[in-house]
Amino acid sequence: MGVFLYEARNRAGELFAGTIEAKDKREAAGLIRRRGLWIASLSQQEEKKAGGPAWQMQFTRLNAMPAAKLRVLFLRQMAAMMQAGMPVHQALEILSRSDGNPPYQSFLQDLLKGIMAGHPLHEMLAQHPQLFSASLCGLVRAGEASGSLTQIFAQLADFEEHRYEAREALKSALLYPVILLVVAVVSLVLMTVFVLPAFAAMLQDLRAELPWTTKLLLALMAFVESHLALLVAGIVLAVAALFASLRHERSRIVIDGILLKLPLLGSLQSYAAWRILLELLSVMLANGIPLTTALEMARDVPANLQVRLEMRALQQQVEAGQPFAASLRQQTSCPGLLVELLMAGETTGTLDAMMEKAAAFAAADVRHRSARVEALAEPIMIFFVGGLIFFFVLSIVLPLLTTMDALM
């Protein structure tokens, strides 16, 4: 017995979709016709093997396309299909039939089967956390509830595409300094371990004074040699504690709050988080959803837990009858300029339109700040590597000069 996905219409033209079990495609078509339906499409659903979905097992062996690129590809394709007027199940069916990456095609078929079985799209996406974060699934859920899923997909595609490009640009900018740092550290560690002790012993025999940089380096090397096991255990415990704190909600809130206060990076994260929130709230308000309901649907969307906590406090203030913009200023870390724009929109009765303009301003600011971070990352990294090399060179060259003076 196989499982077949079908779309069919009755005599009134109403569309029906679902699954049916049959021995082959002909028997499945006969069973559908007996229900008084005309078949629009009929295809067999691939069976899942033991151990998990077929796409998931293939995806673990796939190294050619990273998860971020697959996510951008899916969002962009779905946005294009839905903007053309296709429903979700039809867009997934067309995409799953196209020639492409086999694990990606299996992933689309897995989504399609869940949609045909009556599950909402955000629940199906949540089953693949390696591709879709909880905040992204929350955005899709809000889009489904507000009837604005097409706009949400378009906005998510733009946002994820820009974030992917910014991340790749930053990796390219840091590639040369990181390679230089690794080579320098390996070379200087070898010199410290094998060359510097010989010079130190020679200088001690000559009763010459060691430079302070050399003394510091030798003391550090001696400390590492005598406490190696303790250092390794401490590093392992520190890494384990870090991972444990990232999984604990209260610790995550504190860490995310600190990240929002970092110079340059903090404002970048804040503008990026509020851009997504304002875009989502603008779409929901434009579709007739009350502000309190929109805030409830959007409160768990931010990936930053501190912003998520602020959204819950903002929702409570608005539900208590407080003005939105005033509560936003008091309860959240939303940038002041965005708050001023929203206050003007609330005063004039055009809050949804002003939210859209504030989100556009935040998007432009995120682009500028991302470009600034990319421009600063490479020289900062090179300056750090140069300082490290200068310190080690002093530690090696000064003993050489002292040795020559002692011999002469």
mmCIF file of C-alpha atoms in Angstrom:
data_model
loop_
_atom_site.group_PDB
_atom_site.id
_atom_site.type_symbol
_atom_site.label_atom_id
_atom_site.label_comp_id
_atom_site.label_asym_id
_atom_site.label_seq_id
_atom_site.Cartn_x
_atom_site.Cartn_y
_atom_site.Cartn_z
ATOM 1 C CA MET A 1 0.000 0.000 0.000
ATOM 2 C CA GLY A 2 1.205 3.489 -0.865
ATOM 3 C CA VAL A 3 0.188 6.985 0.183
ATOM 4 C CA PHE A 4 -0.900 9.389 -2.574
ATOM 5 C CA LEU A 5 -1.284 13.162 -2.410
ATOM 6 C CA TYR A 6 -4.150 14.577 -4.431
ATOM 7 C CA GLU A 7 -5.984 17.745 -5.359
ATOM 8 C CA ALA A 8 -9.487 17.455 -6.769
ATOM 9 C CA ARG A 9 -12.602 19.538 -7.403
ATOM 10 C CA ASN A 10 -16.299 18.739 -7.097
ATOM 11 C CA ARG A 11 -18.983 19.768 -9.568
ATOM 12 C CA ALA A 12 -19.317 23.143 -7.866
ATOM 13 C CA GLY A 13 -15.639 23.826 -8.508
ATOM 14 C CA GLU A 14 -14.575 23.634 -4.841
ATOM 15 C CA LEU A 15 -10.996 22.485 -4.322
ATOM 16 C CA PHE A 16 -10.195 19.530 -2.043
ATOM 17 C CA ALA A 17 -6.733 18.269 -1.071
ATOM 18 C CA GLY A 18 -5.581 15.352 1.037
ATOM 19 C CA THR A 19 -4.002 11.919 1.111
ATOM 20 C CA ILE A 20 -5.340 8.481 0.231
ATOM 21 C CA GLU A 21 -3.934 4.957 0.597
ATOM 22 C CA ALA A 22 -3.993 2.627 -2.399
ATOM 23 C CA LYS A 23 -1.983 -0.122 -4.083
ATOM 24 C CA ASP A 24 -1.115 1.996 -7.110
ATOM 25 C CA LYS A 25 -1.934 5.272 -8.801
ATOM 26 C CA ARG A 26 -4.838 3.801 -10.826
ATOM 27 C CA GLU A 27 -6.585 2.477 -7.712
ATOM 28 C CA ALA A 28 -6.060 5.815 -5.944
ATOM 29 C CA ALA A 29 -7.636 7.667 -8.893
ATOM 30 C CA GLY A 30 -10.616 5.291 -8.834
ATOM 31 C CA LEU A 31 -11.191 5.837 -5.116
ATOM 32 C CA ILE A 32 -11.110 9.604 -5.569
ATOM 33 C CA ARG A 33 -13.597 9.487 -8.477
ATOM 34 C CA ARG A 34 -16.005 7.412 -6.395
ATOM 35 C CA ARG A 35 -16.239 10.362 -4.043
ATOM 36 C CA GLY A 36 -17.605 12.449 -6.897
ATOM 37 C CA LEU A 37 -14.413 14.446 -7.389
ATOM 38 C CA TRP A 38 -12.476 15.394 -10.525
ATOM 39 C CA ILE A 39 -8.710 14.911 -10.109
ATOM 40 C CA ALA A 40 -6.507 17.970 -10.614
ATOM 41 C CA SER A 41 -3.236 16.391 -9.505
ATOM 42 C CA LEU A 42 -2.172 13.039 -8.076
ATOM 43 C CA SER A 43 1.291 11.966 -6.932
ATOM 44 C CA GLN A 44 2.748 9.304 -4.682
ATOM 45 C CA GLN A 45 4.324 10.353 -1.412
ATOM 46 C CA GLU A 46 7.805 8.957 -0.854
ATOM 47 C CA GLU A 47 8.060 6.675 2.162
ATOM 48 C CA LYS A 48 10.270 7.611 5.093
ATOM 49 C CA LYS A 49 12.985 5.226 6.101
ATOM 50 C CA ALA A 50 13.652 4.235 9.671
ATOM 51 C CA GLY A 51 15.707 6.667 11.638
ATOM 52 C CA GLY A 52 14.044 9.901 10.537
ATOM 53 C CA PRO A 53 12.908 11.712 7.419
ATOM 54 C CA ALA A 54 14.762 10.878 4.213
ATOM 55 C CA TRP A 55 15.743 14.532 3.668
ATOM 56 C CA GLN A 56 17.180 14.743 7.160
ATOM 57 C CA MET A 57 19.438 11.719 6.708
ATOM 58 C CA GLN A 58 20.606 13.043 3.340
ATOM 59 C CA PHE A 59 21.052 16.540 4.735
ATOM 60 C CA THR A 60 23.530 15.283 7.339
ATOM 61 C CA ARG A 61 25.700 14.021 4.477
ATOM 62 C CA LEU A 62 25.393 17.237 2.493
ATOM 63 C CA ASN A 63 28.248 19.697 2.746
ATOM 64 C CA ALA A 64 27.869 21.553 -0.555
ATOM 65 C CA MET A 65 25.128 23.959 0.599
ATOM 66 C CA PRO A 66 25.069 25.367 4.170
ATOM 67 C CA ALA A 67 21.857 25.636 6.170
ATOM 68 C CA ALA A 68 21.766 29.451 5.849
ATOM 69 C CA LYS A 69 21.847 29.230 2.058
ATOM 70 C CA LEU A 70 19.111 26.575 2.004
ATOM 71 C CA ARG A 71 16.955 28.772 4.234
ATOM 72 C CA VAL A 72 17.404 31.782 1.954
ATOM 73 C CA LEU A 73 16.616 29.629 -1.099
ATOM 74 C CA PHE A 74 13.411 28.279 0.446
ATOM 75 C CA LEU A 75 12.156 31.685 1.591
ATOM 76 C CA ARG A 76 12.920 33.333 -1.750
ATOM 77 C CA GLN A 77 11.221 30.576 -3.749
ATOM 78 C CA MET A 78 8.139 30.527 -1.526
ATOM 79 C CA ALA A 79 7.884 34.336 -1.661
ATOM 80 C CA ALA A 80 8.000 34.297 -5.465
ATOM 81 C CA MET A 81 5.428 31.493 -5.746
ATOM 82 C CA MET A 82 2.988 33.046 -3.282
ATOM 83 C CA GLN A 83 3.315 36.505 -4.812
ATOM 84 C CA ALA A 84 2.213 34.861 -8.068
ATOM 85 C CA GLY A 85 -1.049 33.860 -6.339
ATOM 86 C CA MET A 86 -0.302 30.220 -5.519
ATOM 87 C CA PRO A 87 -1.454 28.684 -2.215
ATOM 88 C CA VAL A 88 1.149 27.133 0.063
ATOM 89 C CA HIS A 89 0.484 23.494 -0.865
ATOM 90 C CA GLN A 90 0.609 24.198 -4.593
ATOM 91 C CA ALA A 91 3.851 26.148 -4.274
ATOM 92 C CA LEU A 92 5.434 23.314 -2.278
ATOM 93 C CA GLU A 93 4.243 20.721 -4.790
ATOM 94 C CA ILE A 94 5.720 22.606 -7.749
ATOM 95 C CA LEU A 95 9.021 23.207 -5.969
ATOM 96 C CA SER A 96 9.282 19.574 -4.832
ATOM 97 C CA ARG A 97 8.883 18.340 -8.420
ATOM 98 C CA SER A 98 11.641 20.512 -9.852
ATOM 99 C CA ASP A 99 15.108 19.126 -10.485
ATOM 100 C CA GLY A 100 17.527 20.201 -7.810
ATOM 101 C CA ASN A 101 19.279 19.165 -4.643
ATOM 102 C CA PRO A 102 17.852 15.729 -3.601
ATOM 103 C CA PRO A 103 17.893 16.473 0.171
ATOM 104 C CA TYR A 104 16.192 19.801 -0.473
ATOM 105 C CA GLN A 105 13.541 18.150 -2.641
ATOM 106 C CA SER A 106 12.895 15.553 0.086
ATOM 107 C CA PHE A 107 12.567 18.349 2.628
ATOM 108 C CA LEU A 108 9.931 20.068 0.465
ATOM 109 C CA GLN A 109 8.019 16.810 0.053
ATOM 110 C CA ASP A 110 8.068 16.326 3.816
ATOM 111 C CA LEU A 111 6.575 19.812 4.262
ATOM 112 C CA LEU A 112 3.955 19.116 1.603
ATOM 113 C CA LYS A 113 2.816 15.907 3.253
ATOM 114 C CA GLY A 114 2.345 17.715 6.573
ATOM 115 C CA ILE A 115 0.373 20.525 4.922
ATOM 116 C CA MET A 116 -1.868 18.007 3.158
ATOM 117 C CA ALA A 117 -2.463 16.257 6.477
ATOM 118 C CA GLY A 118 -3.845 19.498 7.904
ATOM 119 C CA HIS A 119 -0.853 20.789 9.870
ATOM 120 C CA PRO A 120 -0.076 24.535 9.702
ATOM 121 C CA LEU A 121 3.120 25.551 7.956
ATOM 122 C CA HIS A 122 4.814 26.963 11.072
ATOM 123 C CA GLU A 123 4.458 23.604 12.857
ATOM 124 C CA MET A 124 6.072 21.789 9.945
ATOM 125 C CA LEU A 125 8.942 24.291 9.833
ATOM 126 C CA ALA A 126 9.439 23.958 13.591
ATOM 127 C CA GLN A 127 10.216 20.254 13.065
ATOM 128 C CA HIS A 128 13.438 21.302 11.308
ATOM 129 C CA PRO A 129 15.229 23.487 13.887
ATOM 130 C CA GLN A 130 18.565 23.149 12.068
ATOM 131 C CA LEU A 131 17.058 25.236 9.264
ATOM 132 C CA PHE A 132 14.379 27.397 10.913
ATOM 133 C CA SER A 133 14.741 29.094 14.286
ATOM 134 C CA ALA A 134 11.888 29.484 16.746
ATOM 135 C CA SER A 135 11.681 33.214 15.983
ATOM 136 C CA LEU A 136 11.309 32.567 12.250
ATOM 137 C CA CYS A 137 8.586 29.982 12.902
ATOM 138 C CA GLY A 138 6.857 32.557 15.103
ATOM 139 C CA LEU A 139 6.854 35.024 12.215
ATOM 140 C CA VAL A 140 5.315 32.428 9.916
ATOM 141 C CA ARG A 141 2.672 31.632 12.548
ATOM 142 C CA ALA A 142 1.798 35.325 12.820
ATOM 143 C CA GLY A 143 1.593 35.551 9.039
ATOM 144 C CA GLU A 144 -0.765 32.577 8.861
ATOM 145 C CA ALA A 145 -2.985 33.982 11.604
ATOM 146 C CA SER A 146 -3.140 37.449 10.046
ATOM 147 C CA GLY A 147 -3.562 36.325 6.438
ATOM 148 C CA SER A 148 -0.351 38.097 5.427
ATOM 149 C CA LEU A 149 1.893 35.083 4.868
ATOM 150 C CA THR A 150 2.885 36.254 1.382
ATOM 151 C CA GLN A 151 4.236 39.553 2.717
ATOM 152 C CA ILE A 152 5.933 37.811 5.628
ATOM 153 C CA PHE A 153 7.758 35.442 3.274
ATOM 154 C CA ALA A 154 8.911 38.334 1.089
ATOM 155 C CA GLN A 155 10.210 40.261 4.094
ATOM 156 C CA LEU A 156 11.871 37.198 5.600
ATOM 157 C CA ALA A 157 13.550 36.420 2.280
ATOM 158 C CA ASP A 158 14.985 39.948 2.078
ATOM 159 C CA PHE A 159 16.126 39.890 5.705
ATOM 160 C CA GLU A 160 17.726 36.429 5.601
ATOM 161 C CA GLU A 161 19.377 37.145 2.264
ATOM 162 C CA HIS A 162 20.918 40.362 3.572
ATOM 163 C CA ARG A 163 22.066 38.656 6.776
ATOM 164 C CA TYR A 164 23.623 35.795 4.798
ATOM 165 C CA GLU A 165 25.461 38.215 2.489
ATOM 166 C CA ALA A 166 26.702 40.282 5.449
ATOM 167 C CA ARG A 167 27.951 37.148 7.222
ATOM 168 C CA GLU A 168 29.776 35.917 4.127
ATOM 169 C CA ALA A 169 31.318 39.359 3.535
ATOM 170 C CA LEU A 170 32.549 39.426 7.135
ATOM 171 C CA LYS A 171 34.049 35.940 6.755
ATOM 172 C CA SER A 172 35.863 37.039 3.585
ATOM 173 C CA ALA A 173 37.200 40.169 5.289
ATOM 174 C CA LEU A 174 38.511 38.180 8.273
ATOM 175 C CA LEU A 175 39.948 35.267 6.287
ATOM 176 C CA TYR A 176 43.400 36.782 5.698
ATOM 177 C CA PRO A 177 43.904 38.108 9.267
ATOM 178 C CA VAL A 178 42.787 34.792 10.778
ATOM 179 C CA ILE A 179 45.195 32.804 8.592
ATOM 180 C CA LEU A 180 47.966 35.242 9.501
ATOM 181 C CA LEU A 181 47.117 34.906 13.198
ATOM 182 C CA VAL A 182 47.194 31.098 13.113
ATOM 183 C CA VAL A 183 50.524 30.960 11.274
ATOM 184 C CA ALA A 184 52.049 33.580 13.566
ATOM 185 C CA VAL A 185 50.887 31.865 16.744
ATOM 186 C CA VAL A 186 52.117 28.425 15.626
ATOM 187 C CA SER A 187 55.510 29.816 14.575
ATOM 188 C CA LEU A 188 55.985 31.831 17.734
ATOM 189 C CA VAL A 189 54.912 28.986 20.011
ATOM 190 C CA LEU A 190 57.524 26.759 18.368
ATOM 191 C CA MET A 191 60.161 29.472 18.843
ATOM 192 C CA THR A 192 59.112 29.957 22.457
ATOM 193 C CA VAL A 193 59.299 26.238 23.218
ATOM 194 C CA PHE A 194 62.514 25.352 21.355
ATOM 195 C CA VAL A 195 64.537 28.539 20.770
ATOM 196 C CA LEU A 196 63.884 30.929 23.647
ATOM 197 C CA PRO A 197 64.859 28.530 26.508
ATOM 198 C CA ALA A 198 68.283 28.029 24.896
ATOM 199 C CA PHE A 199 68.876 31.782 24.764
ATOM 200 C CA ALA A 200 67.640 32.156 28.316
ATOM 201 C CA ALA A 201 70.046 29.495 29.582
ATOM 202 C CA MET A 202 72.916 31.130 27.670
ATOM 203 C CA LEU A 203 72.111 34.551 29.117
ATOM 204 C CA GLN A 204 71.951 33.143 32.624
ATOM 205 C CA ASP A 205 75.387 31.585 32.158
ATOM 206 C CA LEU A 206 76.670 34.967 30.983
ATOM 207 C CA ARG A 207 74.856 36.659 33.878
ATOM 208 C CA ALA A 208 73.059 38.990 31.481
ATOM 209 C CA GLU A 209 69.746 40.623 32.332
ATOM 210 C CA LEU A 210 66.668 39.232 30.516
ATOM 211 C CA PRO A 211 64.189 41.741 29.003
ATOM 212 C CA TRP A 212 60.813 41.950 30.746
ATOM 213 C CA THR A 213 59.003 40.599 27.675
ATOM 214 C CA THR A 214 61.211 37.510 27.693
ATOM 215 C CA LYS A 215 60.724 37.037 31.450
ATOM 216 C CA LEU A 216 56.957 37.273 31.010
ATOM 217 C CA LEU A 217 56.953 34.776 28.166
ATOM 218 C CA LEU A 218 59.168 32.291 30.025
ATOM 219 C CA ALA A 219 57.037 32.613 33.170
ATOM 220 C CA LEU A 220 53.919 31.997 31.149
ATOM 221 C CA MET A 221 55.464 28.939 29.490
ATOM 222 C CA ALA A 222 56.586 27.559 32.863
ATOM 223 C CA PHE A 223 53.132 28.106 34.349
ATOM 224 C CA VAL A 224 51.480 26.259 31.435
ATOM 225 C CA GLU A 225 53.916 23.345 31.729
ATOM 226 C CA SER A 226 53.388 22.967 35.485
ATOM 227 C CA HIS A 227 49.585 23.397 35.452
ATOM 228 C CA LEU A 228 48.672 21.902 32.069
ATOM 229 C CA ALA A 229 46.110 19.426 33.404
ATOM 230 C CA LEU A 230 44.469 22.095 35.568
ATOM 231 C CA LEU A 231 44.284 24.523 32.638
ATOM 232 C CA VAL A 232 42.721 21.932 30.332
ATOM 233 C CA ALA A 233 40.160 21.012 32.993
ATOM 234 C CA GLY A 234 39.380 24.698 33.563
ATOM 235 C CA ILE A 235 38.856 25.323 29.846
ATOM 236 C CA VAL A 236 36.558 22.298 29.559
ATOM 237 C CA LEU A 237 34.537 23.405 32.592
ATOM 238 C CA ALA A 238 34.308 26.979 31.269
ATOM 239 C CA VAL A 239 33.016 25.770 27.894
ATOM 240 C CA ALA A 240 30.511 23.455 29.580
ATOM 241 C CA ALA A 241 29.331 26.285 31.851
ATOM 242 C CA LEU A 242 28.934 28.579 28.843
ATOM 243 C CA PHE A 243 26.792 26.055 26.981
ATOM 244 C CA ALA A 244 24.734 25.397 30.119
ATOM 245 C CA SER A 245 24.133 29.116 30.623
ATOM 246 C CA LEU A 246 23.061 29.511 26.990
ATOM 247 C CA ARG A 247 20.416 26.839 27.540
ATOM 248 C CA HIS A 248 19.133 28.433 30.756
ATOM 249 C CA GLU A 249 16.517 31.111 30.121
ATOM 250 C CA ARG A 250 17.540 33.520 32.901
ATOM 251 C CA SER A 251 21.196 33.341 31.917
ATOM 252 C CA ARG A 252 20.266 33.902 28.269
ATOM 253 C CA ILE A 253 18.262 37.000 29.219
ATOM 254 C CA VAL A 254 21.282 38.449 31.066
ATOM 255 C CA ILE A 255 23.660 37.596 28.194
ATOM 256 C CA ASP A 256 21.309 38.995 25.553
ATOM 257 C CA GLY A 257 20.890 42.166 27.623
ATOM 258 C CA ILE A 258 24.665 42.605 27.734
ATOM 259 C CA LEU A 259 24.888 42.057 23.975
ATOM 260 C CA LEU A 260 22.404 44.871 23.402
ATOM 261 C CA LYS A 261 24.669 47.257 25.356
ATOM 262 C CA LEU A 262 27.859 46.505 23.427
ATOM 263 C CA PRO A 263 29.255 49.436 21.445
ATOM 264 C CA LEU A 264 28.359 49.292 17.739
ATOM 265 C CA LEU A 265 27.231 45.640 17.840
ATOM 266 C CA GLY A 266 24.525 46.342 20.424
ATOM 267 C CA SER A 267 22.824 49.042 18.380
ATOM 268 C CA LEU A 268 23.097 46.843 15.291
ATOM 269 C CA GLN A 269 21.264 44.001 17.067
ATOM 270 C CA SER A 270 18.649 46.382 18.453
ATOM 271 C CA TYR A 271 17.824 47.929 15.076
ATOM 272 C CA ALA A 272 17.706 44.486 13.434
ATOM 273 C CA ALA A 273 15.313 43.092 16.074
ATOM 274 C CA TRP A 274 12.955 46.080 15.998
ATOM 275 C CA ARG A 275 12.984 46.173 12.220
ATOM 276 C CA ILE A 276 11.459 42.688 12.101
ATOM 277 C CA LEU A 277 8.969 43.488 14.863
ATOM 278 C CA LEU A 278 7.784 46.747 13.303
ATOM 279 C CA GLU A 279 7.405 45.151 9.873
ATOM 280 C CA LEU A 280 5.325 42.365 11.378
ATOM 281 C CA LEU A 281 3.141 44.698 13.465
ATOM 282 C CA SER A 282 2.604 46.977 10.460
ATOM 283 C CA VAL A 283 1.401 44.083 8.305
ATOM 284 C CA MET A 284 -0.948 42.779 11.003
ATOM 285 C CA LEU A 285 -2.440 46.215 11.730
ATOM 286 C CA ALA A 286 -2.956 46.805 7.996
ATOM 287 C CA ASN A 287 -4.909 43.518 7.873
ATOM 288 C CA GLY A 288 -7.306 44.660 10.597
ATOM 289 C CA ILE A 289 -5.811 42.863 13.601
ATOM 290 C CA PRO A 290 -6.109 44.877 16.860
ATOM 291 C CA LEU A 291 -2.881 46.178 18.360
ATOM 292 C CA THR A 292 -3.165 44.079 21.532
ATOM 293 C CA THR A 293 -3.674 40.897 19.505
ATOM 294 C CA ALA A 294 -0.778 41.811 17.214
ATOM 295 C CA LEU A 295 1.511 42.354 20.192
ATOM 296 C CA GLU A 296 0.507 38.978 21.640
ATOM 297 C CA MET A 297 1.287 37.248 18.349
ATOM 298 C CA ALA A 298 4.616 39.057 17.922
ATOM 299 C CA ARG A 299 5.937 38.919 21.488
ATOM 300 C CA ASP A 300 7.781 35.595 21.067
ATOM 301 C CA VAL A 301 9.220 36.426 17.644
ATOM 302 C CA PRO A 302 12.544 38.111 18.664
ATOM 303 C CA ALA A 303 15.537 35.798 18.904
ATOM 304 C CA ASN A 304 16.982 38.041 21.629
ATOM 305 C CA LEU A 305 15.350 36.992 24.911
ATOM 306 C CA GLN A 306 15.780 40.444 26.452
ATOM 307 C CA VAL A 307 13.773 41.999 23.597
ATOM 308 C CA ARG A 308 11.222 39.194 23.971
ATOM 309 C CA LEU A 309 10.853 40.034 27.676
ATOM 310 C CA GLU A 310 10.408 43.707 26.801
ATOM 311 C CA MET A 311 7.690 42.818 24.288
ATOM 312 C CA ARG A 312 5.726 40.993 26.971
ATOM 313 C CA ALA A 313 5.943 44.008 29.280
ATOM 314 C CA LEU A 314 4.882 46.251 26.393
ATOM 315 C CA GLN A 315 1.857 44.047 25.705
ATOM 316 C CA GLN A 316 0.780 44.247 29.357
ATOM 317 C CA GLN A 317 1.063 48.047 29.341
ATOM 318 C CA VAL A 318 -0.994 48.403 26.158
ATOM 319 C CA GLU A 319 -3.633 45.985 27.445
ATOM 320 C CA ALA A 320 -3.851 48.128 30.594
ATOM 321 C CA GLY A 321 -4.793 51.107 28.419
ATOM 322 C CA GLN A 322 -1.440 52.880 28.183
ATOM 323 C CA PRO A 323 -0.431 54.589 24.888
ATOM 324 C CA PHE A 324 1.667 52.372 22.660
ATOM 325 C CA ALA A 325 4.553 54.762 21.920
ATOM 326 C CA ALA A 326 4.873 55.948 25.529
ATOM 327 C CA SER A 327 4.936 52.343 26.755
ATOM 328 C CA LEU A 328 7.472 51.522 24.057
ATOM 329 C CA ARG A 329 9.801 54.231 25.378
ATOM 330 C CA GLN A 330 9.414 53.112 29.011
ATOM 331 C CA GLN A 331 9.461 49.328 28.678
ATOM 332 C CA THR A 332 11.799 48.542 25.783
ATOM 333 C CA SER A 333 15.252 49.181 24.349
ATOM 334 C CA CYS A 334 13.759 50.369 21.063
ATOM 335 C CA PRO A 335 15.993 53.100 19.530
ATOM 336 C CA GLY A 336 14.773 56.594 20.383
ATOM 337 C CA LEU A 337 14.424 57.745 16.781
ATOM 338 C CA LEU A 338 12.065 54.875 15.995
ATOM 339 C CA VAL A 339 10.011 55.717 19.096
ATOM 340 C CA GLU A 340 9.679 59.332 17.934
ATOM 341 C CA LEU A 341 8.390 58.206 14.552
ATOM 342 C CA LEU A 342 5.844 55.904 16.181
ATOM 343 C CA MET A 343 4.679 58.633 18.548
ATOM 344 C CA ALA A 344 3.963 60.853 15.537
ATOM 345 C CA GLY A 345 2.056 58.023 13.856
ATOM 346 C CA GLU A 346 -0.002 57.297 16.965
ATOM 347 C CA THR A 347 -0.881 60.975 17.359
ATOM 348 C CA THR A 348 -2.047 61.312 13.737
ATOM 349 C CA GLY A 349 -3.851 57.959 13.655
ATOM 350 C CA THR A 350 -1.482 56.431 11.079
ATOM 351 C CA LEU A 351 0.382 54.041 13.352
ATOM 352 C CA ASP A 352 0.504 51.168 10.836
ATOM 353 C CA ALA A 353 1.920 53.379 8.075
ATOM 354 C CA MET A 354 4.460 54.937 10.439
ATOM 355 C CA MET A 355 5.501 51.462 11.624
ATOM 356 C CA GLU A 356 6.259 50.573 8.021
ATOM 357 C CA LYS A 357 8.352 53.743 7.583
ATOM 358 C CA ALA A 358 10.161 53.143 10.879
ATOM 359 C CA ALA A 359 10.939 49.553 9.796
ATOM 360 C CA ALA A 360 12.335 50.845 6.484
ATOM 361 C CA PHE A 361 14.515 53.342 8.361
ATOM 362 C CA ALA A 362 15.719 50.567 10.695
ATOM 363 C CA ALA A 363 16.540 48.350 7.687
ATOM 364 C CA ALA A 364 18.642 51.123 6.123
ATOM 365 C CA ASP A 365 20.404 51.711 9.454
ATOM 366 C CA VAL A 366 21.160 47.998 9.775
ATOM 367 C CA ARG A 367 22.741 47.992 6.309
ATOM 368 C CA HIS A 368 24.941 50.985 7.169
ATOM 369 C CA ARG A 369 26.001 49.577 10.533
ATOM 370 C CA SER A 370 26.741 46.156 9.006
ATOM 371 C CA ALA A 371 28.958 47.806 6.384
ATOM 372 C CA ARG A 372 30.720 49.715 9.170
ATOM 373 C CA VAL A 373 31.364 46.521 11.138
ATOM 374 C CA GLU A 374 32.745 44.808 8.026
ATOM 375 C CA ALA A 375 35.014 47.794 7.322
ATOM 376 C CA LEU A 376 36.358 47.889 10.899
ATOM 377 C CA ALA A 377 36.742 44.132 11.443
ATOM 378 C CA GLU A 378 39.742 43.605 9.165
ATOM 379 C CA PRO A 379 41.968 46.488 10.389
ATOM 380 C CA ILE A 380 41.169 45.687 14.030
ATOM 381 C CA MET A 381 42.126 42.059 13.483
ATOM 382 C CA ILE A 382 45.316 43.028 11.653
ATOM 383 C CA PHE A 383 46.225 45.491 14.436
ATOM 384 C CA PHE A 384 45.743 42.735 17.040
ATOM 385 C CA VAL A 385 47.873 40.261 15.079
ATOM 386 C CA GLY A 386 50.555 42.909 14.550
ATOM 387 C CA GLY A 387 50.671 43.676 18.272
ATOM 388 C CA LEU A 388 50.998 39.995 19.100
ATOM 389 C CA ILE A 389 53.809 39.525 16.598
ATOM 390 C CA PHE A 390 55.583 42.659 17.885
ATOM 391 C CA PHE A 391 55.485 41.319 21.455
ATOM 392 C CA PHE A 392 56.912 37.946 20.459
ATOM 393 C CA VAL A 393 59.576 39.544 18.246
ATOM 394 C CA LEU A 394 60.721 41.698 21.152
ATOM 395 C CA SER A 395 60.836 38.594 23.345
ATOM 396 C CA ILE A 396 63.099 36.820 20.828
ATOM 397 C CA VAL A 397 65.171 39.652 19.321
ATOM 398 C CA LEU A 398 66.081 41.451 22.567
ATOM 399 C CA PRO A 399 67.723 38.313 24.057
ATOM 400 C CA LEU A 400 69.723 37.969 20.818
ATOM 401 C CA LEU A 401 70.985 41.541 21.116
ATOM 402 C CA THR A 402 71.765 41.024 24.821
ATOM 403 C CA THR A 403 73.671 37.842 24.004
ATOM 404 C CA MET A 404 75.744 39.626 21.357
ATOM 405 C CA ASP A 405 76.563 42.446 23.775
ATOM 406 C CA ALA A 406 77.574 39.944 26.466
ATOM 407 C CA LEU A 407 79.830 38.039 24.057
ATOM 408 C CA MET A 408 81.508 41.210 22.837
#
